[in-house]
CSV table of C-alpha atoms and ligand atoms in Angstrom, one decimal:
chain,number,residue,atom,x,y,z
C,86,UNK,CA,38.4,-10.3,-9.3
C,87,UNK,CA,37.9,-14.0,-9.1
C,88,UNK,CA,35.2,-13.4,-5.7
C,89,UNK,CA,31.9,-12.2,-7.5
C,90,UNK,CA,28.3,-12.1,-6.2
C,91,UNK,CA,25.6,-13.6,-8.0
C,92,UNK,CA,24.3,-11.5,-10.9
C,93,UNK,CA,22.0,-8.6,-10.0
C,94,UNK,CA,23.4,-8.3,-6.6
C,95,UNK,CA,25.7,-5.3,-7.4
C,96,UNK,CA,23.0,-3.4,-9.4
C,97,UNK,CA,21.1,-3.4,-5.8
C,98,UNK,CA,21.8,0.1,-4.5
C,99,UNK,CA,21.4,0.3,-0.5
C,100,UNK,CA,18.1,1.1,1.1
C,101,UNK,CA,18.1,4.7,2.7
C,102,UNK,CA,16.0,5.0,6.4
C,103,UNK,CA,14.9,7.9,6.9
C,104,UNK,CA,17.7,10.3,9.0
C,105,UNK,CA,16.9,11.1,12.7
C,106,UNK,CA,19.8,13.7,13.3
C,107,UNK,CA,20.4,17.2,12.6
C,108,UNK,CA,24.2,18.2,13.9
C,109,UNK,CA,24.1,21.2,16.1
C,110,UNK,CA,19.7,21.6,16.5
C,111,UNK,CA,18.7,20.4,19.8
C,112,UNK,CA,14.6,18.9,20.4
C,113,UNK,CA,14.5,16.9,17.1
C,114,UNK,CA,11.4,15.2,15.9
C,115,UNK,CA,11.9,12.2,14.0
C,116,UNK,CA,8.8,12.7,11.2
C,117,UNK,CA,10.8,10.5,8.3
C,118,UNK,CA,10.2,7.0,8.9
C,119,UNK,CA,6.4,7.0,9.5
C,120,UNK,CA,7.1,5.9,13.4
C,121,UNK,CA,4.2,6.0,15.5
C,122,UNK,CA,4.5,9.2,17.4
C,123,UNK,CA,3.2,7.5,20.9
C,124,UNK,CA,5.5,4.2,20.7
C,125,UNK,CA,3.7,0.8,21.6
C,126,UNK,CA,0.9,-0.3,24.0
C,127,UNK,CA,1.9,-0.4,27.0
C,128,UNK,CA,1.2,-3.7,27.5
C,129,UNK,CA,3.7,-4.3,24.9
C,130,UNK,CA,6.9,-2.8,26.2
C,131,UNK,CA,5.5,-4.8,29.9
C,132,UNK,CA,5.9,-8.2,27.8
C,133,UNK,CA,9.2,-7.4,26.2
C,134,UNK,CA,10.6,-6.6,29.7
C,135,UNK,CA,9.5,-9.4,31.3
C,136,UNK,CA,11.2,-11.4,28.6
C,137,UNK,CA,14.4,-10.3,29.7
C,138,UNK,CA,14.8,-12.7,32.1
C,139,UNK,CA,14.8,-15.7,30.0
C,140,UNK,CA,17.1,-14.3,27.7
C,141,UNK,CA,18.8,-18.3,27.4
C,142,UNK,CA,15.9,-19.8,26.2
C,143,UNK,CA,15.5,-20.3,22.5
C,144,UNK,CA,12.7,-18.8,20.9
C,145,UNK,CA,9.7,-20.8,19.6
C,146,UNK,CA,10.3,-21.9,16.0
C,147,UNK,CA,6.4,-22.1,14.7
C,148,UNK,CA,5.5,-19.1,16.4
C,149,UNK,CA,2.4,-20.7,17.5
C,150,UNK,CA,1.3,-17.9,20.0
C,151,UNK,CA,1.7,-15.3,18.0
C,152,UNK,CA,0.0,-16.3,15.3
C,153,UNK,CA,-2.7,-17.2,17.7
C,154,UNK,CA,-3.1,-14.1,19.1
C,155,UNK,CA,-3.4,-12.7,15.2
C,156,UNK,CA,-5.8,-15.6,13.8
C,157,UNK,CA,-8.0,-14.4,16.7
C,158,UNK,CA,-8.0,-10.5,16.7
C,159,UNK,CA,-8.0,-10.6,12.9
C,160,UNK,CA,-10.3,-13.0,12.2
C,161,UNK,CA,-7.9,-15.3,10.0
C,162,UNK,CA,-6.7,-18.9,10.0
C,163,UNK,CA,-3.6,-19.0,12.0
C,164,UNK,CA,-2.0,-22.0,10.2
C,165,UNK,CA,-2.1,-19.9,6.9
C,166,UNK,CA,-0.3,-16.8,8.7
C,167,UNK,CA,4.0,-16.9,8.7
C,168,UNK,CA,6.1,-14.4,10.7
C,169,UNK,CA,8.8,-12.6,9.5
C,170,UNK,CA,11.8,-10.6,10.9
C,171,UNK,CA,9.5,-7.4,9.4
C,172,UNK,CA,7.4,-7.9,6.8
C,173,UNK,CA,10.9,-6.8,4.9
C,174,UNK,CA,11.4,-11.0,5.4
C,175,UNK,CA,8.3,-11.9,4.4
C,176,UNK,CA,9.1,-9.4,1.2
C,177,UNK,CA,12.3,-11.3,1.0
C,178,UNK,CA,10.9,-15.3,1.4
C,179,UNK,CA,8.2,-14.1,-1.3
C,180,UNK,CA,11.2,-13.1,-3.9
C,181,UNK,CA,13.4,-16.2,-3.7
C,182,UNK,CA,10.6,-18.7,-3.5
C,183,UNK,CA,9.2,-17.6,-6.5
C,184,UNK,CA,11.3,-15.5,-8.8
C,185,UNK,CA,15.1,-15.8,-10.0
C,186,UNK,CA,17.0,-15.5,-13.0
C,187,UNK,CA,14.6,-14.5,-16.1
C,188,UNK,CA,11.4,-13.8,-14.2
C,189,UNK,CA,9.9,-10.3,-13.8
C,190,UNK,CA,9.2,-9.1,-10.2
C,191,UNK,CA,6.5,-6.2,-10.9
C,192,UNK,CA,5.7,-2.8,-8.7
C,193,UNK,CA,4.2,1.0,-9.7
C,194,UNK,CA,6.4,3.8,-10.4
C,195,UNK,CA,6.2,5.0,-6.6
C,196,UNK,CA,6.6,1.4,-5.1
C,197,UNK,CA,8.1,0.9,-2.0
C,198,UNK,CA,11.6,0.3,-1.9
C,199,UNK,CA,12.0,-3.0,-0.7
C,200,UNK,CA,10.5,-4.5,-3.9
C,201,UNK,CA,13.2,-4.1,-6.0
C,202,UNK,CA,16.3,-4.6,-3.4
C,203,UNK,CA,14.7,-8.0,-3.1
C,204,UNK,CA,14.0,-8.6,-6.5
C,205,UNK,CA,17.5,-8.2,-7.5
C,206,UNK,CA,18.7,-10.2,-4.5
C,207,UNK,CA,16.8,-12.8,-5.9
C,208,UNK,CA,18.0,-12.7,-9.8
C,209,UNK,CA,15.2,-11.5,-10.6
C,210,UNK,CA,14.3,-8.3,-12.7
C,211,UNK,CA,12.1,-5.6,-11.4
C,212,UNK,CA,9.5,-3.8,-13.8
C,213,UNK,CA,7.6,-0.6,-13.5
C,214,UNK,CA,4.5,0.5,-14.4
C,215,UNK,CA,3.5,4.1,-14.0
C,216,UNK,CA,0.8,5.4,-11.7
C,217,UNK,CA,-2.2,7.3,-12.5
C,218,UNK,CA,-2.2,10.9,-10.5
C,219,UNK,CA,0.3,8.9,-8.2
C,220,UNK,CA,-2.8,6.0,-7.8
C,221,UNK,CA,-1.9,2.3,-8.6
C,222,UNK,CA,-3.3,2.4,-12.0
C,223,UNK,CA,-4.4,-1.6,-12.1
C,224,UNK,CA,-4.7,-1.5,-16.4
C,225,UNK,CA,-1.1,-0.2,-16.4
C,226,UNK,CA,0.0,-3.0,-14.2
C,227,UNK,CA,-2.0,-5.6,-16.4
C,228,UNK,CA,-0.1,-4.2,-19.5
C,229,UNK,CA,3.1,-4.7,-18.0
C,230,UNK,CA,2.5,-8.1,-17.4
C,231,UNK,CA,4.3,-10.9,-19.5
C,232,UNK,CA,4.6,-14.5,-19.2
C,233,UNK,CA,7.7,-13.8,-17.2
C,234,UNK,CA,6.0,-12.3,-14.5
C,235,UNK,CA,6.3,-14.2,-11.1
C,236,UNK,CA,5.2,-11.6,-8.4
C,237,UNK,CA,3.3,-8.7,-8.3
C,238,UNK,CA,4.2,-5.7,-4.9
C,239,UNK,CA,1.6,-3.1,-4.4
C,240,UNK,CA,1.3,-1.6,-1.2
C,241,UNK,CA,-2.4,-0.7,-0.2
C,242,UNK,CA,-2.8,2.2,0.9
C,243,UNK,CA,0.9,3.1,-0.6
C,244,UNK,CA,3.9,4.4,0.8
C,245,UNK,CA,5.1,7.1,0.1
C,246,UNK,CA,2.1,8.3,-2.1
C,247,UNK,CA,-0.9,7.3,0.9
C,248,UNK,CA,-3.3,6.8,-2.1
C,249,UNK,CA,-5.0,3.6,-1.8
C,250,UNK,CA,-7.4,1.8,-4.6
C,251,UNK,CA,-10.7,0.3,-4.1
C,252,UNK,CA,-11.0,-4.0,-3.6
C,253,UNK,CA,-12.9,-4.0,-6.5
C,254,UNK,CA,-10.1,-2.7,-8.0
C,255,UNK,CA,-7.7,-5.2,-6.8
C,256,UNK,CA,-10.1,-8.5,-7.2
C,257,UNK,CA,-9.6,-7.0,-10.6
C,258,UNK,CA,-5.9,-7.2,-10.7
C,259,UNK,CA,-5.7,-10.4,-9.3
C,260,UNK,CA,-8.1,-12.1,-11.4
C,261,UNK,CA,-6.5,-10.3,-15.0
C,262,UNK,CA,-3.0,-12.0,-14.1
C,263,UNK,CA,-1.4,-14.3,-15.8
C,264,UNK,CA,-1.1,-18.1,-14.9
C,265,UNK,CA,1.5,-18.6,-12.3
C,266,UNK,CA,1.7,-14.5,-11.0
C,267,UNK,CA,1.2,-13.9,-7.8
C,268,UNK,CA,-0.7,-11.0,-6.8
C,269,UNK,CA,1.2,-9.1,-3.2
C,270,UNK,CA,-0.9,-6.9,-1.2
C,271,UNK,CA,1.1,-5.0,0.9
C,272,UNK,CA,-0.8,-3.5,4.1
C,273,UNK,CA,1.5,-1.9,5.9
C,274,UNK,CA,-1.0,0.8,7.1
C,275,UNK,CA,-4.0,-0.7,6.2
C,276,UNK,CA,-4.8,-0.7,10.1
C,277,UNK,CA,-4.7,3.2,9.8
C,278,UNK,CA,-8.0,2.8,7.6
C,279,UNK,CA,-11.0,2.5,9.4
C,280,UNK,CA,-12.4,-0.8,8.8
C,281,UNK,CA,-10.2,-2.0,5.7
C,282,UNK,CA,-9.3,-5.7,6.1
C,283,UNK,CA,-6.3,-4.7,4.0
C,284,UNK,CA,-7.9,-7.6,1.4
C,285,UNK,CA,-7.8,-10.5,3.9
C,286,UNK,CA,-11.2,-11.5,2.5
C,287,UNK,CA,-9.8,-11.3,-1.0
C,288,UNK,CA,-7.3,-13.2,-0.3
C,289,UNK,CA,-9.2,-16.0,0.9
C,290,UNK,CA,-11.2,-16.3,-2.1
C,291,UNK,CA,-8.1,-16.0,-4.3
C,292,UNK,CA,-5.6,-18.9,-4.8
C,293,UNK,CA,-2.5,-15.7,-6.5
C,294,UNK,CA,-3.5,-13.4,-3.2
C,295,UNK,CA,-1.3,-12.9,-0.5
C,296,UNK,CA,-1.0,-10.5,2.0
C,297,UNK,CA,1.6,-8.7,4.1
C,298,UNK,CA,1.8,-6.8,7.3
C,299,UNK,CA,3.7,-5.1,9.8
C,300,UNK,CA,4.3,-4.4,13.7
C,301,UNK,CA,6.3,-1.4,12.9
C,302,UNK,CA,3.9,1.0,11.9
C,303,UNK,CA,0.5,1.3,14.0
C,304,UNK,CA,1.8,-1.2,16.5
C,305,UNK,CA,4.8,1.0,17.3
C,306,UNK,CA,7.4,-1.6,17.1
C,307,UNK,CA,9.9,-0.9,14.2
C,308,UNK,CA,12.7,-1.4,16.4
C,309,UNK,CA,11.6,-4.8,17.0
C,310,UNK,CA,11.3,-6.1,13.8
C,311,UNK,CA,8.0,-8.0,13.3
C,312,UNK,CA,6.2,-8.9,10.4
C,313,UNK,CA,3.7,-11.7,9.1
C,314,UNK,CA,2.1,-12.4,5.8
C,315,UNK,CA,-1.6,-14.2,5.0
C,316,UNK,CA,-2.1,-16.4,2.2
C,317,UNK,CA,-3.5,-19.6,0.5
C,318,UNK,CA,-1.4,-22.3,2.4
C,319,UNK,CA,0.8,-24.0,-0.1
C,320,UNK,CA,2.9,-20.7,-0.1
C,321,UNK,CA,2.7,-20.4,3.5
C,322,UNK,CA,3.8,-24.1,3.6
C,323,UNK,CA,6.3,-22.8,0.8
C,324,UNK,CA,7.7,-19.9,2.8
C,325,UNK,CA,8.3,-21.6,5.8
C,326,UNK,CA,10.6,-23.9,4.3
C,327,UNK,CA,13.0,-21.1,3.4
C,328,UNK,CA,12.5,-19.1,7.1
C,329,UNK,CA,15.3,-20.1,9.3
C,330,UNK,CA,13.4,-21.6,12.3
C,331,UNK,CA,14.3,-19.1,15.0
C,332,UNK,CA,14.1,-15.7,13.0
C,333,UNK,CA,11.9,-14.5,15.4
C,334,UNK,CA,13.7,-13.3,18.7
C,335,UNK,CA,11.4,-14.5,22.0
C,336,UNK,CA,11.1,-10.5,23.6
C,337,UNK,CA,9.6,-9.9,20.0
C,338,UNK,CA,7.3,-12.6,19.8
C,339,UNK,CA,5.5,-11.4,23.2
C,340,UNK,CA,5.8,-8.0,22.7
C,341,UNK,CA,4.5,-8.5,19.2
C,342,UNK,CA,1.2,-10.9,21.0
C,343,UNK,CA,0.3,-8.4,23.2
C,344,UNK,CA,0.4,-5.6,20.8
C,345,UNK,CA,-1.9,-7.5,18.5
C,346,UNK,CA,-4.4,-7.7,21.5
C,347,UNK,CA,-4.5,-4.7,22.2
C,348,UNK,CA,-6.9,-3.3,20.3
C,349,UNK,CA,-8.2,-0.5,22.2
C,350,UNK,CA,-4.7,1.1,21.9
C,351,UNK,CA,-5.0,0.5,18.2
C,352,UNK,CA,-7.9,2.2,18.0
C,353,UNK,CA,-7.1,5.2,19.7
C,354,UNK,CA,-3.7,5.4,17.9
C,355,UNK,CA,-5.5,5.4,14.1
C,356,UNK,CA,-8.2,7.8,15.9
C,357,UNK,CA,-5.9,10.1,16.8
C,358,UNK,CA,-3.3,9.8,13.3
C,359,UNK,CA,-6.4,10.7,11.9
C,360,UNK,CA,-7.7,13.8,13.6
C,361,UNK,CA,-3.9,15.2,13.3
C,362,UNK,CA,-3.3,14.1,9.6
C,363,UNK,CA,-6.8,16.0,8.4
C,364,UNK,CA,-5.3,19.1,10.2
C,365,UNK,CA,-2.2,19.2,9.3
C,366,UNK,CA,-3.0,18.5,5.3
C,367,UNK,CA,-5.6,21.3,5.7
C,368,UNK,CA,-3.3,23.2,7.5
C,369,UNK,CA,-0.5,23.2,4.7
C,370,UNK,CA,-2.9,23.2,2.0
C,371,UNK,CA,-4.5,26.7,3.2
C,372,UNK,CA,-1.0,28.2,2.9
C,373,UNK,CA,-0.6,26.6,-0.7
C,374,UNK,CA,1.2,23.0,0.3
C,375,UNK,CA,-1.4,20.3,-1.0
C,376,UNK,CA,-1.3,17.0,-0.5
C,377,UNK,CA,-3.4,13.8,-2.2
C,378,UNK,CA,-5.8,12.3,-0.4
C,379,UNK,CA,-3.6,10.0,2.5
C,380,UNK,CA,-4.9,7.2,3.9
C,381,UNK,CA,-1.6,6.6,6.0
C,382,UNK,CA,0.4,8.2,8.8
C,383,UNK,CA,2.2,10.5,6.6
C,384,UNK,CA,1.2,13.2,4.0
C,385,UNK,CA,2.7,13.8,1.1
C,386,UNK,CA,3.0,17.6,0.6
C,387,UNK,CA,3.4,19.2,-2.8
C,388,UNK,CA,5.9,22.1,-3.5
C,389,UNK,CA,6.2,23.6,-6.8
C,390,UNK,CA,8.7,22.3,-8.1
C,391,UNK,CA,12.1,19.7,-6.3
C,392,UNK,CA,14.0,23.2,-5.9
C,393,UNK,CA,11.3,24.6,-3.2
C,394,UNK,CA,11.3,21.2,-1.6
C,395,UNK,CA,14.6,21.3,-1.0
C,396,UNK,CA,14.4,24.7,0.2
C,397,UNK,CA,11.4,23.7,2.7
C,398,UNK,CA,13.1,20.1,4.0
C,399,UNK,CA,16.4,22.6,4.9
C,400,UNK,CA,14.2,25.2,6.6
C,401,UNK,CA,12.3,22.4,8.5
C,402,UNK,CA,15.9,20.6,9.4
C,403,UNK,CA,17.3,24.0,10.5
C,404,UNK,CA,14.0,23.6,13.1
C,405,UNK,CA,14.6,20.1,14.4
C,406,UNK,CA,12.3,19.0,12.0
C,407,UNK,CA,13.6,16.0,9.9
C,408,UNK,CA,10.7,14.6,7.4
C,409,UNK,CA,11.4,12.7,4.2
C,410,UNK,CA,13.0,13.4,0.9
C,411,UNK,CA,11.3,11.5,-2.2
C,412,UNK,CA,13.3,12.3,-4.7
C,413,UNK,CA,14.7,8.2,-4.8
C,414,UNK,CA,11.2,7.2,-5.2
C,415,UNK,CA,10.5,9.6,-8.5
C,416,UNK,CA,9.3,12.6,-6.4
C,417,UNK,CA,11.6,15.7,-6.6
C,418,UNK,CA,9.1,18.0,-5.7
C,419,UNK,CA,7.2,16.1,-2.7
C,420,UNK,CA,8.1,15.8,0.7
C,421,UNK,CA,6.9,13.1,2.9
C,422,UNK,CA,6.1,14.1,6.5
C,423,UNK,CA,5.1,11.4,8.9
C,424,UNK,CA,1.9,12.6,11.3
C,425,UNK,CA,3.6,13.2,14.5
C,426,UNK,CA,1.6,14.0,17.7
C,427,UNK,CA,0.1,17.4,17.9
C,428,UNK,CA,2.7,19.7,19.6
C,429,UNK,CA,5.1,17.9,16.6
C,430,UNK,CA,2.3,19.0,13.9
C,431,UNK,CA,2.0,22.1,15.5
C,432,UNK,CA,5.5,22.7,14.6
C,433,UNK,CA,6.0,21.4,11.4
C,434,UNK,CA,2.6,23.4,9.9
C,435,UNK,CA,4.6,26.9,11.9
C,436,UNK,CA,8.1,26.2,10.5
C,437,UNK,CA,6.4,25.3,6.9
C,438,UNK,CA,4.4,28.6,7.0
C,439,UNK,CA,7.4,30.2,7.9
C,440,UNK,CA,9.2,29.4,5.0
C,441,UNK,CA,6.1,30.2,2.6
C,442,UNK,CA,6.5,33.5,3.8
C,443,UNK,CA,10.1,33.6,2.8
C,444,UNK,CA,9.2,32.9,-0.1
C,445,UNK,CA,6.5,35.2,-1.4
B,551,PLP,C1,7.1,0.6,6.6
B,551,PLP,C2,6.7,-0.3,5.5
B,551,PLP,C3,6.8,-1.7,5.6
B,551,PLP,C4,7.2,-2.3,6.9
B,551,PLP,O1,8.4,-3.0,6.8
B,551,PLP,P1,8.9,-3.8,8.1
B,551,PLP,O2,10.0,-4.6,7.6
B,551,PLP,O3,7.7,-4.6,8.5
B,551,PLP,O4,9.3,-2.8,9.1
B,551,PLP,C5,6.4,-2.5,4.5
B,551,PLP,N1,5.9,-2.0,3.4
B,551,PLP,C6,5.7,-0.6,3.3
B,551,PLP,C7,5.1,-0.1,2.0
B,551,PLP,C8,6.2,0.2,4.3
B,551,PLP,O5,6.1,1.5,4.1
């Protein structure tokens, strides 16, 4: 064949989203892509309606606004903020800025996925370093380190473990890395812990810190694709060079603004993943399903081995209850459930008792 990709490109194998059908079952919940049970504020989905009518006007390209809106609820410098099609682009920007052919892209053994499909798309070469008890085990990741290494993913808390580590921890990471790494903090559900910054101040006393986030989890706006990372402004500066100029669609940038203001509905969303996630995890673990610790808005349940996993994501299907096999991420005999709202709890803790008692 004389039409070839770029090296690494064809080792990349595609990304799998979590499945939201089951043929022939009726009243299916959607509990596999860690979707925010109660959609977006309000005030969001008002925004991205009234866009509609000025669907011929380009976007803005320096997403000013928006990263207004986020400089001021979070606290942060707004010219060191960048938005990205999901933090997936940011992921992305992150990869071909600063890795490609001969440098080491580095993630723990239960990383998210994204790492390494970027990684590769880059030239790159993703390493692993194992986990402790399925915690990011920060000595392991120091030992995998080599000059080669250009970036280094870990999500905090993680996906689809839900442990999370300690900023002591991380300062600790970032500070043993070598020259020229660059440390990625990942806080995809950071809002879902009460009072975490998700490192923000770490990163501003850090020059290798820099830190993603996401509309699609808390804010309820997967489908919209938002993203934005924080970090020491020559990468921002960096990044932006590489972001095509109107990646951001303009229905996305005002839904996104007035989902980052409102915080009340933020608050009551993590109040509420919270209240349900503690029940449900001591729920299943009373009829012999434990789970680690989660800081997230997912649990991930333990069966006794990948065969009564299996089983139990079958049985749940066969209910209208689709959660998430882990086997791709090293964890055969795990299942990932996303925290739905109660009645969708409700059902998943009855349907997995169910098939406990099927099986004693
Ligand atoms: C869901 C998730 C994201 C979000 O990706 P988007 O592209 O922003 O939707 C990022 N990182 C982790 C670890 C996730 O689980």
């Amino acid at each position: 064949m004389t039409i070839t990709p770029q090296p690494g490109i064809l080792d990349i194998a595609l990304y799998q989203g979590g499945a939201a059908h089951v043929k022939g079952v009726a009243d299916v919940i959607k509990l596999s892509s860690n979707e925010n049970p109660f959609g977006p504020s309000p005030r969001a989905s008002d925004a991205f309606r009234q866009a509609a009518g000025n669907l011929h006007v380009y976007p803005s390209t320096d997403h000013a606004e928006l990263r207004g809106a986020i400089g001021e609820v979070q606290d942060l410098d707004p010219d060191r903020i960048i938005c990205g099609v999901g933090s997936d682009e940011i992921i992305s920007f992150l990869c071909y800025a600063y890795a490609g052919p001969g440098d080491e892209v580095l993630q723990t053994e239960h990383g998210f996925g994204m790492y390494k499909i970027s990684a590769l798309a880059a030239g790159a070469t993703p390493v692993v370093a194992p986990e402790k008890d399925r915690h990011t085990d920060v000595d392991a990741l120091l030992e995998a380190c080599t000059d080669k290494t250009k970036l280094v993913f870990i999500a905090n808390p993680n996906n689809p473990t839900g442990t999370m580590i300690s900023d002591t921890e991380i300062a600790r990471l970032a500070d043993g890395l070598p020259e020229g790494a660059l440390l990625v903090l990942d806080g995809a559900y950071a809002e879902y812990v009460d009072g975490y910054d998700a490192g923000a101040a770490l990163v501003d006393s850090r020059e290798n810190l820099f830190m993603t986030r996401t509309f699609s989890k808390i804010y309820g706006l997967g489908g919209l694709r938002i993203g934005w990372g924080y970090g020491p402004q020559d990468i921002i500066d960096t990044l932006n060079r590489i972001r095509g100029p109107f990646n951001l669609s303009a229905p996305a940038l005002l839904a996104a603004e007035a989902a980052m203001r409102d915080t009340g509905y933020v608050a009551k969303c993590r109040r509420e993943n919270a209240r349900m996630r503690d029940w449900l995890a001591t729920g299943l673990d009373k009829i012999g399903v434990p789970s680690d610790p989660s800081f997230c808005n997912f649990i991930l349940a333990h069966f006794k081995d990948a065969e009564e996993a299996e089983a139990c994501d079958d049985h749940l299907k066969s209910k209208g209850l689709i959660v998430r096999r882990v086997a791709s991420y090293g964890l055969p005999q795990c299942l990932r459930i996303t925290i739905g709202d109660e009645p969708a709890c409700k059902r998943v803790l009855a349907a997995v008792s169910e098939f406990k008692r099927t099986r004693t």
